[in-house]
């Protein structure tokens, strides 16, 4: 099995910040809007280099989404930045009417997604955002796995015309994908080849899935790991090709099992190739305060949980 | 500049369009539409600087955003009569497969519409965004917007109003359709707005009033005064006092026709009160 190396843990939000900084230099139409969380979203460099294209909106997320929608009229490409909770649930109707239904070229960039925001607790965490965004017609939904991929995705979505939800996190996670990768929206990345089980993961659980695959290999189980960075549109072809070989699936995500990646995968399988599936995800619950590692452990979002799910799903074949 | 008589005739035709559109499908919002007929006819045919044809980006022309999307009949009629799309298409209002959705949308590509509206309170933010882009593009033209007064009960407006003044967005003229009525009754009974002029002034806006928002000359004068206030570091708002249901005696002085269609007999009576036709669709 191909091994992956952590080349140095970094936060995915810095991938966004660095991607945005690069866009500032290369794409004069890119503008950035922030709702009083410039530092948290790592938007400082863009702000410092391009003050005329940086818009501090204040603690007013609904207004930020509306302004972003309006700024597309005249050719700007707005990137909004705030926490995932305030990027989605708080402004769902604004995104629905002014962005998605109006087909505006707005990039909603959301940090601190999931429970690994940690100590701030459930008010600031969100485990429903993938579901909220993927239900909107025309919305592209991306959840990146590490720093390099987040940077690549940030660059890629500027060239994609249409509304995009880009989701990333707060803590430092393993950085293992290539720095020079080509990010193709909607194209899954197969990381390992296997024959016994397919592990489909998104976000930083992709790294956990790779760790799980190594553990499984040691136990004589061959796991195929697929990185689904784009939840919508979903790369159904890659998923179906893999399950045709393995016959069972584990999905892994830092999101509620309702509405997330797992549900998208199960729909694809139900329609095209009914297959046993286990869900590594939160079980319809809010989060709580704690360190990211504690929360990952308590809510079953780590390599150990993926191993357990794989063993279980293989037994259901 | 268009003469007032030809604008008045156009207003009468727009009223006829509104009434017939809403009557045909037995749904829609005639009250607020009729109240804003003079304003939108004058805006599109006398006040705004517009390019020929329609371009979504609206570069180097004035742009308008309708925030209170339920008065779609009036904007559809005004846009069609201005040549943005065939007048005949008014016949499809609220019907299956139509570009003239119950509330305006860009989704079906209707020329003249740049954003969906209907869920209230979002238009001010959108107008600000377009105004900021005009500044970035070095485009000196203006952004106009129209909002219901009841719509100001939505909190997002006040986020936008605060932002506009705080950031000197002075290339926007927001207009409030100040008819003091909403679906459930008088705004004072549903949720009082207090003094809108005091509120906007406190937020740092230039506030102008048009006392008779159903009078073309008053609209021309008031909007010219508003335009003169732009470009001086402050956003501009116009409190446009209108009469809901204006031009149809039994629809005036009540909120009852906010979202109700006339029956056959009522339509006949309403059209008889607006006899000048430039050619019904």
PDB file of C-alpha atoms in Angstrom, chain B:
ATOM      1  CA  UNK B   1     -36.358  64.417 -20.211  1.00  0.00           C
ATOM      2  CA  UNK B   2     -39.777  63.000 -20.834  1.00  0.00           C
ATOM      3  CA  UNK B   3     -42.774  65.279 -20.537  1.00  0.00           C
ATOM      4  CA  UNK B   4     -45.124  64.618 -17.679  1.00  0.00           C
ATOM      5  CA  UNK B   5     -48.122  63.917 -19.856  1.00  0.00           C
ATOM      6  CA  UNK B   6     -46.462  61.057 -21.722  1.00  0.00           C
ATOM      7  CA  UNK B   7     -45.202  59.649 -18.428  1.00  0.00           C
ATOM      8  CA  UNK B   8     -48.717  59.890 -16.990  1.00  0.00           C
ATOM      9  CA  UNK B   9     -50.084  58.000 -19.964  1.00  0.00           C
ATOM     10  CA  UNK B  10     -47.438  55.353 -19.446  1.00  0.00           C
ATOM     11  CA  UNK B  11     -48.373  55.126 -15.769  1.00  0.00           C
ATOM     12  CA  UNK B  12     -51.986  54.516 -16.746  1.00  0.00           C
ATOM     13  CA  UNK B  13     -50.922  51.760 -19.108  1.00  0.00           C
ATOM     14  CA  UNK B  14     -48.725  50.226 -16.404  1.00  0.00           C
ATOM     15  CA  UNK B  15     -51.722  50.277 -14.041  1.00  0.00           C
ATOM     16  CA  UNK B  16     -53.782  48.479 -16.665  1.00  0.00           C
ATOM     17  CA  UNK B  17     -51.012  45.911 -17.066  1.00  0.00           C
ATOM     18  CA  UNK B  18     -50.792  45.343 -13.322  1.00  0.00           C
ATOM     19  CA  UNK B  19     -54.524  44.879 -12.924  1.00  0.00           C
ATOM     20  CA  UNK B  20     -54.867  42.543 -15.880  1.00  0.00           C
ATOM     21  CA  UNK B  21     -51.828  40.451 -14.922  1.00  0.00           C
ATOM     22  CA  UNK B  22     -53.015  39.901 -11.377  1.00  0.00           C
ATOM     23  CA  UNK B  23     -56.613  39.328 -12.444  1.00  0.00           C
ATOM     24  CA  UNK B  24     -55.700  36.706 -15.024  1.00  0.00           C
ATOM     25  CA  UNK B  25     -53.988  34.384 -12.552  1.00  0.00           C
ATOM     26  CA  UNK B  26     -56.101  35.464  -9.584  1.00  0.00           C
ATOM     27  CA  UNK B  27     -52.937  36.048  -7.563  1.00  0.00           C
ATOM     28  CA  UNK B  28     -50.256  38.657  -7.042  1.00  0.00           C
ATOM     29  CA  UNK B  29     -49.837  41.994  -5.314  1.00  0.00           C
ATOM     30  CA  UNK B  30     -51.702  44.891  -6.932  1.00  0.00           C
ATOM     31  CA  UNK B  31     -51.763  47.343  -3.997  1.00  0.00           C
ATOM     32  CA  UNK B  32     -48.068  48.100  -3.653  1.00  0.00           C
ATOM     33  CA  UNK B  33     -47.575  47.740  -7.397  1.00  0.00           C
ATOM     34  CA  UNK B  34     -50.092  50.487  -8.147  1.00  0.00           C
ATOM     35  CA  UNK B  35     -48.597  52.664  -5.418  1.00  0.00           C
ATOM     36  CA  UNK B  36     -45.174  52.556  -7.071  1.00  0.00           C
ATOM     37  CA  UNK B  37     -46.271  52.952 -10.691  1.00  0.00           C
ATOM     38  CA  UNK B  38     -45.463  56.666 -10.964  1.00  0.00           C
ATOM     39  CA  UNK B  39     -42.112  56.206  -9.264  1.00  0.00           C
ATOM     40  CA  UNK B  40     -40.869  53.299 -11.365  1.00  0.00           C
ATOM     41  CA  UNK B  41     -42.170  54.742 -14.635  1.00  0.00           C
ATOM     42  CA  UNK B  42     -40.402  58.020 -13.906  1.00  0.00           C
ATOM     43  CA  UNK B  43     -37.263  56.284 -12.666  1.00  0.00           C
ATOM     44  CA  UNK B  44     -36.887  54.117 -15.770  1.00  0.00           C
ATOM     45  CA  UNK B  45     -38.005  56.683 -18.313  1.00  0.00           C
ATOM     46  CA  UNK B  46     -36.689  59.945 -16.972  1.00  0.00           C
ATOM     47  CA  UNK B  47     -34.251  59.584 -14.086  1.00  0.00           C
ATOM     48  CA  UNK B  48     -31.895  56.671 -14.618  1.00  0.00           C
ATOM     49  CA  UNK B  49     -29.120  56.674 -17.152  1.00  0.00           C
ATOM     50  CA  UNK B  50     -29.597  53.404 -19.012  1.00  0.00           C
ATOM     51  CA  UNK B  51     -27.763  51.714 -21.845  1.00  0.00           C
ATOM     52  CA  UNK B  52     -29.584  50.101 -24.738  1.00  0.00           C
ATOM     53  CA  UNK B  53     -30.258  46.434 -24.189  1.00  0.00           C
ATOM     54  CA  UNK B  54     -29.533  44.528 -21.023  1.00  0.00           C
ATOM     55  CA  UNK B  55     -26.254  43.471 -19.531  1.00  0.00           C
ATOM     56  CA  UNK B  56     -26.137  41.717 -16.163  1.00  0.00           C
ATOM     57  CA  UNK B  57     -23.055  43.658 -15.070  1.00  0.00           C
ATOM     58  CA  UNK B  58     -24.681  47.035 -15.727  1.00  0.00           C
ATOM     59  CA  UNK B  59     -21.332  48.726 -16.279  1.00  0.00           C
ATOM     60  CA  UNK B  60     -21.438  52.399 -17.214  1.00  0.00           C
ATOM     61  CA  UNK B  61     -25.134  52.765 -16.555  1.00  0.00           C
ATOM     62  CA  UNK B  62     -27.325  53.243 -13.514  1.00  0.00           C
ATOM     63  CA  UNK B  63     -28.726  50.066 -12.011  1.00  0.00           C
ATOM     64  CA  UNK B  64     -31.848  49.453  -9.972  1.00  0.00           C
ATOM     65  CA  UNK B  65     -32.680  46.794  -7.391  1.00  0.00           C
ATOM     66  CA  UNK B  66     -36.193  45.970  -6.264  1.00  0.00           C
ATOM     67  CA  UNK B  67     -35.987  44.673  -2.722  1.00  0.00           C
ATOM     68  CA  UNK B  68     -39.722  44.306  -2.074  1.00  0.00           C
ATOM     69  CA  UNK B  69     -40.091  41.700  -4.803  1.00  0.00           C
ATOM     70  CA  UNK B  70     -43.787  41.090  -4.278  1.00  0.00           C
ATOM     71  CA  UNK B  71     -44.574  44.190  -6.333  1.00  0.00           C
ATOM     72  CA  UNK B  72     -43.308  42.261  -9.347  1.00  0.00           C
ATOM     73  CA  UNK B  73     -46.261  43.256 -11.579  1.00  0.00           C
ATOM     74  CA  UNK B  74     -45.181  46.878 -11.661  1.00  0.00           C
ATOM     75  CA  UNK B  75     -41.510  46.184 -12.367  1.00  0.00           C
ATOM     76  CA  UNK B  76     -42.408  43.620 -15.045  1.00  0.00           C
ATOM     77  CA  UNK B  77     -44.707  46.092 -16.748  1.00  0.00           C
ATOM     78  CA  UNK B  78     -42.230  48.975 -16.517  1.00  0.00           C
ATOM     79  CA  UNK B  79     -39.386  46.806 -17.854  1.00  0.00           C
ATOM     80  CA  UNK B  80     -41.481  45.436 -20.710  1.00  0.00           C
ATOM     81  CA  UNK B  81     -42.758  48.881 -21.642  1.00  0.00           C
ATOM     82  CA  UNK B  82     -39.135  50.122 -21.582  1.00  0.00           C
ATOM     83  CA  UNK B  83     -38.252  47.419 -24.120  1.00  0.00           C
ATOM     84  CA  UNK B  84     -36.332  44.934 -21.971  1.00  0.00           C
ATOM     85  CA  UNK B  85     -38.543  42.041 -23.088  1.00  0.00           C
ATOM     86  CA  UNK B  86     -41.680  41.647 -25.234  1.00  0.00           C
ATOM     87  CA  UNK B  87     -44.789  43.266 -23.756  1.00  0.00           C
ATOM     88  CA  UNK B  88     -46.732  40.147 -24.782  1.00  0.00           C
ATOM     89  CA  UNK B  89     -44.780  38.204 -22.211  1.00  0.00           C
ATOM     90  CA  UNK B  90     -46.738  39.961 -19.436  1.00  0.00           C
ATOM     91  CA  UNK B  91     -49.412  37.486 -20.426  1.00  0.00           C
ATOM     92  CA  UNK B  92     -47.357  34.702 -18.815  1.00  0.00           C
ATOM     93  CA  UNK B  93     -47.134  36.269 -15.336  1.00  0.00           C
ATOM     94  CA  UNK B  94     -47.126  33.550 -12.648  1.00  0.00           C
ATOM     95  CA  UNK B  95     -47.830  30.799 -15.164  1.00  0.00           C
ATOM     96  CA  UNK B  96     -45.899  27.565 -15.546  1.00  0.00           C
ATOM     97  CA  UNK B  97     -42.667  27.864 -17.591  1.00  0.00           C
ATOM     98  CA  UNK B  98     -42.741  31.670 -17.446  1.00  0.00           C
ATOM     99  CA  UNK B  99     -39.777  33.983 -16.934  1.00  0.00           C
ATOM    100  CA  UNK B 100     -42.174  36.192 -14.980  1.00  0.00           C
ATOM    101  CA  UNK B 101     -42.142  34.322 -11.689  1.00  0.00           C
ATOM    102  CA  UNK B 102     -44.391  35.408  -8.841  1.00  0.00           C
ATOM    103  CA  UNK B 103     -41.399  37.190  -7.392  1.00  0.00           C
ATOM    104  CA  UNK B 104     -38.563  38.366  -9.652  1.00  0.00           C
ATOM    105  CA  UNK B 105     -35.675  36.054 -10.336  1.00  0.00           C
ATOM    106  CA  UNK B 106     -32.585  35.975 -12.464  1.00  0.00           C
ATOM    107  CA  UNK B 107     -32.893  32.220 -12.625  1.00  0.00           C
ATOM    108  CA  UNK B 108     -34.856  32.210 -15.852  1.00  0.00           C
ATOM    109  CA  UNK B 109     -32.824  35.032 -17.350  1.00  0.00           C
ATOM    110  CA  UNK B 110     -35.376  37.827 -17.525  1.00  0.00           C
ATOM    111  CA  UNK B 111     -33.678  40.936 -18.965  1.00  0.00           C
ATOM    112  CA  UNK B 112     -33.805  43.834 -16.524  1.00  0.00           C
ATOM    113  CA  UNK B 113     -33.644  41.733 -13.358  1.00  0.00           C
ATOM    114  CA  UNK B 114     -30.246  41.341 -11.681  1.00  0.00           C
ATOM    115  CA  UNK B 115     -31.135  39.573  -8.439  1.00  0.00           C
ATOM    116  CA  UNK B 116     -33.971  37.511  -7.046  1.00  0.00           C
ATOM    117  CA  UNK B 117     -36.088  39.192  -4.401  1.00  0.00           C
ATOM    118  CA  UNK B 118     -39.140  38.253  -2.450  1.00  0.00           C
ATOM    119  CA  UNK B 119     -37.725  37.058   0.802  1.00  0.00           C
ATOM    120  CA  UNK B 120     -37.608  40.527   2.304  1.00  0.00           C
ATOM    121  CA  UNK B 121     -34.783  42.603   3.700  1.00  0.00           C
ATOM    122  CA  UNK B 122     -31.931  41.581   1.412  1.00  0.00           C
ATOM    123  CA  UNK B 123     -32.031  44.239  -1.289  1.00  0.00           C
ATOM    124  CA  UNK B 124     -30.200  46.968   0.595  1.00  0.00           C
ATOM    125  CA  UNK B 125     -27.145  44.761   1.040  1.00  0.00           C
ATOM    126  CA  UNK B 126     -27.191  43.742  -2.608  1.00  0.00           C
ATOM    127  CA  UNK B 127     -27.506  47.358  -3.735  1.00  0.00           C
ATOM    128  CA  UNK B 128     -24.526  48.257  -1.544  1.00  0.00           C
ATOM    129  CA  UNK B 129     -22.481  45.464  -3.068  1.00  0.00           C
ATOM    130  CA  UNK B 130     -23.257  46.710  -6.574  1.00  0.00           C
ATOM    131  CA  UNK B 131     -22.406  50.268  -5.494  1.00  0.00           C
ATOM    132  CA  UNK B 132     -19.057  49.144  -4.062  1.00  0.00           C
ATOM    133  CA  UNK B 133     -18.260  47.350  -7.302  1.00  0.00           C
ATOM    134  CA  UNK B 134     -19.090  50.485  -9.279  1.00  0.00           C
ATOM    135  CA  UNK B 135     -16.539  52.348  -7.173  1.00  0.00           C
ATOM    136  CA  UNK B 136     -13.922  49.649  -7.724  1.00  0.00           C
ATOM    137  CA  UNK B 137     -14.635  49.749 -11.450  1.00  0.00           C
ATOM    138  CA  UNK B 138     -14.325  53.533 -11.588  1.00  0.00           C
ATOM    139  CA  UNK B 139     -17.934  53.670 -12.780  1.00  0.00           C
ATOM    140  CA  UNK B 140     -19.538  56.961 -11.726  1.00  0.00           C
ATOM    141  CA  UNK B 141     -23.099  55.835 -12.313  1.00  0.00           C
ATOM    142  CA  UNK B 142     -25.560  55.338  -9.503  1.00  0.00           C
ATOM    143  CA  UNK B 143     -27.333  52.463  -7.820  1.00  0.00           C
ATOM    144  CA  UNK B 144     -31.019  52.942  -7.079  1.00  0.00           C
ATOM    145  CA  UNK B 145     -33.104  50.673  -4.899  1.00  0.00           C
ATOM    146  CA  UNK B 146     -36.673  50.402  -3.678  1.00  0.00           C
ATOM    147  CA  UNK B 147     -37.720  48.906  -0.364  1.00  0.00           C
ATOM    148  CA  UNK B 148     -41.050  48.496   1.328  1.00  0.00           C
ATOM    149  CA  UNK B 149     -41.465  50.380   4.588  1.00  0.00           C
ATOM    150  CA  UNK B 150     -42.716  47.241   6.328  1.00  0.00           C
ATOM    151  CA  UNK B 151     -39.638  45.517   4.941  1.00  0.00           C
ATOM    152  CA  UNK B 152     -37.501  47.685   7.215  1.00  0.00           C
ATOM    153  CA  UNK B 153     -38.685  45.482  10.057  1.00  0.00           C
ATOM    154  CA  UNK B 154     -36.120  42.960   8.802  1.00  0.00           C
ATOM    155  CA  UNK B 155     -32.902  43.458  10.763  1.00  0.00           C
ATOM    156  CA  UNK B 156     -30.548  42.915   7.835  1.00  0.00           C
ATOM    157  CA  UNK B 157     -31.545  46.354   6.538  1.00  0.00           C
ATOM    158  CA  UNK B 158     -30.042  48.003   9.566  1.00  0.00           C
ATOM    159  CA  UNK B 159     -26.796  46.094   9.167  1.00  0.00           C
ATOM    160  CA  UNK B 160     -26.662  47.451   5.628  1.00  0.00           C
ATOM    161  CA  UNK B 161     -27.733  50.961   6.603  1.00  0.00           C
ATOM    162  CA  UNK B 162     -24.983  51.055   9.235  1.00  0.00           C
ATOM    163  CA  UNK B 163     -22.415  49.735   6.770  1.00  0.00           C
ATOM    164  CA  UNK B 164     -23.317  52.223   4.041  1.00  0.00           C
ATOM    165  CA  UNK B 165     -22.791  55.269   6.197  1.00  0.00           C
ATOM    166  CA  UNK B 166     -19.766  53.870   7.990  1.00  0.00           C
ATOM    167  CA  UNK B 167     -18.073  53.215   4.681  1.00  0.00           C
ATOM    168  CA  UNK B 168     -19.246  56.344   2.837  1.00  0.00           C
ATOM    169  CA  UNK B 169     -21.124  54.483   0.119  1.00  0.00           C
ATOM    170  CA  UNK B 170     -22.342  57.682  -1.502  1.00  0.00           C
ATOM    171  CA  UNK B 171     -23.282  56.381  -4.949  1.00  0.00           C
ATOM    172  CA  UNK B 172     -26.560  54.882  -3.842  1.00  0.00           C
ATOM    173  CA  UNK B 173     -30.073  56.311  -3.634  1.00  0.00           C
ATOM    174  CA  UNK B 174     -32.293  53.992  -1.627  1.00  0.00           C
ATOM    175  CA  UNK B 175     -35.997  54.687  -1.826  1.00  0.00           C
ATOM    176  CA  UNK B 176     -38.503  53.617   0.786  1.00  0.00           C
ATOM    177  CA  UNK B 177     -42.050  53.004  -0.414  1.00  0.00           C
ATOM    178  CA  UNK B 178     -43.557  54.788   2.564  1.00  0.00           C
ATOM    179  CA  UNK B 179     -47.212  53.762   2.298  1.00  0.00           C
ATOM    180  CA  UNK B 180     -47.366  52.773   5.965  1.00  0.00           C
ATOM    181  CA  UNK B 181     -49.224  49.550   5.222  1.00  0.00           C
ATOM    182  CA  UNK B 182     -48.291  45.888   5.162  1.00  0.00           C
ATOM    183  CA  UNK B 183     -50.182  42.587   4.803  1.00  0.00           C
ATOM    184  CA  UNK B 184     -51.637  42.472   8.273  1.00  0.00           C
ATOM    185  CA  UNK B 185     -52.524  46.161   8.473  1.00  0.00           C
ATOM    186  CA  UNK B 186     -50.933  49.517   9.222  1.00  0.00           C
ATOM    187  CA  UNK B 187     -47.209  49.348   9.985  1.00  0.00           C
ATOM    188  CA  UNK B 188     -48.022  51.274  13.158  1.00  0.00           C
ATOM    189  CA  UNK B 189     -50.222  48.384  14.270  1.00  0.00           C
ATOM    190  CA  UNK B 190     -47.998  45.519  13.147  1.00  0.00           C
ATOM    191  CA  UNK B 191     -44.628  46.845  14.289  1.00  0.00           C
ATOM    192  CA  UNK B 192     -44.209  50.615  14.412  1.00  0.00           C
ATOM    193  CA  UNK B 193     -41.271  51.973  12.434  1.00  0.00           C
ATOM    194  CA  UNK B 194     -41.030  55.148  14.484  1.00  0.00           C
ATOM    195  CA  UNK B 195     -39.455  58.087  12.715  1.00  0.00           C
ATOM    196  CA  UNK B 196     -37.714  56.729   9.642  1.00  0.00           C
ATOM    197  CA  UNK B 197     -36.060  60.061   8.941  1.00  0.00           C
ATOM    198  CA  UNK B 198     -34.673  60.241  12.484  1.00  0.00           C
ATOM    199  CA  UNK B 199     -33.478  56.649  12.241  1.00  0.00           C
ATOM    200  CA  UNK B 200     -31.705  57.095   8.896  1.00  0.00           C
ATOM    201  CA  UNK B 201     -30.206  60.397  10.032  1.00  0.00           C
ATOM    202  CA  UNK B 202     -28.950  58.806  13.215  1.00  0.00           C
ATOM    203  CA  UNK B 203     -27.299  56.134  11.090  1.00  0.00           C
ATOM    204  CA  UNK B 204     -25.551  58.830   9.051  1.00  0.00           C
ATOM    205  CA  UNK B 205     -27.616  59.020   5.874  1.00  0.00           C
ATOM    206  CA  UNK B 206     -28.828  61.993   3.870  1.00  0.00           C
ATOM    207  CA  UNK B 207     -32.603  61.841   4.144  1.00  0.00           C
ATOM    208  CA  UNK B 208     -34.995  63.380   1.649  1.00  0.00           C
ATOM    209  CA  UNK B 209     -38.747  63.092   1.451  1.00  0.00           C
ATOM    210  CA  UNK B 210     -41.100  63.121  -1.493  1.00  0.00           C
ATOM    211  CA  UNK B 211     -44.386  64.060   0.069  1.00  0.00           C
ATOM    212  CA  UNK B 212     -46.473  63.077  -2.934  1.00  0.00           C
ATOM    213  CA  UNK B 213     -44.865  59.945  -4.283  1.00  0.00           C
ATOM    214  CA  UNK B 214     -47.687  59.501  -6.776  1.00  0.00           C
ATOM    215  CA  UNK B 215     -46.997  62.820  -8.492  1.00  0.00           C
ATOM    216  CA  UNK B 216     -44.586  62.706 -11.398  1.00  0.00           C
ATOM    217  CA  UNK B 217     -43.279  66.240 -11.019  1.00  0.00           C
ATOM    218  CA  UNK B 218     -42.745  65.706  -7.281  1.00  0.00           C
ATOM    219  CA  UNK B 219     -40.829  62.524  -8.063  1.00  0.00           C
ATOM    220  CA  UNK B 220     -38.686  64.299 -10.670  1.00  0.00           C
ATOM    221  CA  UNK B 221     -37.879  67.155  -8.308  1.00  0.00           C
ATOM    222  CA  UNK B 222     -37.263  64.912  -5.324  1.00  0.00           C
ATOM    223  CA  UNK B 223     -35.022  62.505  -7.180  1.00  0.00           C
ATOM    224  CA  UNK B 224     -33.054  65.359  -8.740  1.00  0.00           C
ATOM    225  CA  UNK B 225     -32.460  66.684  -5.241  1.00  0.00           C
ATOM    226  CA  UNK B 226     -31.426  63.219  -4.112  1.00  0.00           C
ATOM    227  CA  UNK B 227     -29.011  62.866  -7.013  1.00  0.00           C
ATOM    228  CA  UNK B 228     -27.441  66.186  -6.073  1.00  0.00           C
ATOM    229  CA  UNK B 229     -26.711  64.747  -2.626  1.00  0.00           C
ATOM    230  CA  UNK B 230     -24.744  61.789  -3.999  1.00  0.00           C
ATOM    231  CA  UNK B 231     -20.974  61.833  -4.166  1.00  0.00           C
ATOM    232  CA  UNK B 232     -20.553  63.727  -0.913  1.00  0.00           C
ATOM    233  CA  UNK B 233     -19.561  60.938   1.448  1.00  0.00           C
ATOM    234  CA  UNK B 234     -23.013  59.914   2.566  1.00  0.00           C
ATOM    235  CA  UNK B 235     -25.570  57.400   1.306  1.00  0.00           C
ATOM    236  CA  UNK B 236     -28.895  58.928   0.324  1.00  0.00           C
ATOM    237  CA  UNK B 237     -32.376  57.719   1.182  1.00  0.00           C
ATOM    238  CA  UNK B 238     -35.664  59.026  -0.147  1.00  0.00           C
ATOM    239  CA  UNK B 239     -38.825  58.515   1.862  1.00  0.00           C
ATOM    240  CA  UNK B 240     -41.376  58.253  -0.908  1.00  0.00           C
ATOM    241  CA  UNK B 241     -44.880  58.760   0.468  1.00  0.00           C
ATOM    242  CA  UNK B 242     -47.192  56.686  -1.729  1.00  0.00           C
ATOM    243  CA  UNK B 243     -50.750  55.505  -1.647  1.00  0.00           C
ATOM    244  CA  UNK B 244     -51.217  51.780  -1.856  1.00  0.00           C
ATOM    245  CA  UNK B 245     -53.639  50.907  -4.676  1.00  0.00           C
ATOM    246  CA  UNK B 246     -53.269  54.373  -6.209  1.00  0.00           C
ATOM    247  CA  UNK B 247     -55.411  55.007  -9.279  1.00  0.00           C
ATOM    248  CA  UNK B 248     -58.179  52.576  -8.369  1.00  0.00           C
ATOM    249  CA  UNK B 249     -60.671  54.089  -5.954  1.00  0.00           C
ATOM    250  CA  UNK B 250     -61.690  50.916  -4.138  1.00  0.00           C
ATOM    251  CA  UNK B 251     -58.089  49.775  -3.671  1.00  0.00           C
ATOM    252  CA  UNK B 252     -56.930  53.011  -2.006  1.00  0.00           C
ATOM    253  CA  UNK B 253     -56.815  53.841   1.705  1.00  0.00           C
ATOM    254  CA  UNK B 254     -56.711  50.201   2.734  1.00  0.00           C
ATOM    255  CA  UNK B 255     -54.204  47.391   3.054  1.00  0.00           C
ATOM    256  CA  UNK B 256     -56.818  44.927   1.787  1.00  0.00           C
ATOM    257  CA  UNK B 257     -55.386  44.828  -1.745  1.00  0.00           C
ATOM    258  CA  UNK B 258     -51.814  44.097  -0.703  1.00  0.00           C
ATOM    259  CA  UNK B 259     -52.028  40.588  -2.051  1.00  0.00           C
ATOM    260  CA  UNK B 260     -55.489  40.109  -3.521  1.00  0.00           C
ATOM    261  CA  UNK B 261     -56.641  39.994  -7.130  1.00  0.00           C
ATOM    262  CA  UNK B 262     -59.726  41.809  -8.454  1.00  0.00           C
ATOM    263  CA  UNK B 263     -62.642  39.760  -9.763  1.00  0.00           C
ATOM    264  CA  UNK B 264     -64.104  40.348 -13.252  1.00  0.00           C
ATOM    265  CA  UNK B 265     -66.390  43.141 -12.177  1.00  0.00           C
ATOM    266  CA  UNK B 266     -63.716  44.851 -10.100  1.00  0.00           C
ATOM    267  CA  UNK B 267     -61.274  44.627 -12.987  1.00  0.00           C
ATOM    268  CA  UNK B 268     -63.747  46.288 -15.308  1.00  0.00           C
ATOM    269  CA  UNK B 269     -64.305  49.095 -12.833  1.00  0.00           C
ATOM    270  CA  UNK B 270     -60.567  49.526 -12.241  1.00  0.00           C
ATOM    271  CA  UNK B 271     -59.764  49.628 -15.959  1.00  0.00           C
ATOM    272  CA  UNK B 272     -62.565  52.123 -16.550  1.00  0.00           C
ATOM    273  CA  UNK B 273     -60.810  54.412 -14.085  1.00  0.00           C
ATOM    274  CA  UNK B 274     -57.638  54.115 -16.185  1.00  0.00           C
ATOM    275  CA  UNK B 275     -58.923  54.447 -19.719  1.00  0.00           C
ATOM    276  CA  UNK B 276     -55.842  55.676 -21.567  1.00  0.00           C
ATOM    277  CA  UNK B 277     -54.198  52.783 -23.333  1.00  0.00           C
ATOM    278  CA  UNK B 278     -50.961  52.746 -25.279  1.00  0.00           C
ATOM    279  CA  UNK B 279     -51.888  49.258 -26.432  1.00  0.00           C
ATOM    280  CA  UNK B 280     -52.788  46.484 -24.027  1.00  0.00           C
ATOM    281  CA  UNK B 281     -50.809  43.289 -24.431  1.00  0.00           C
TER     282      UNK B 281
END
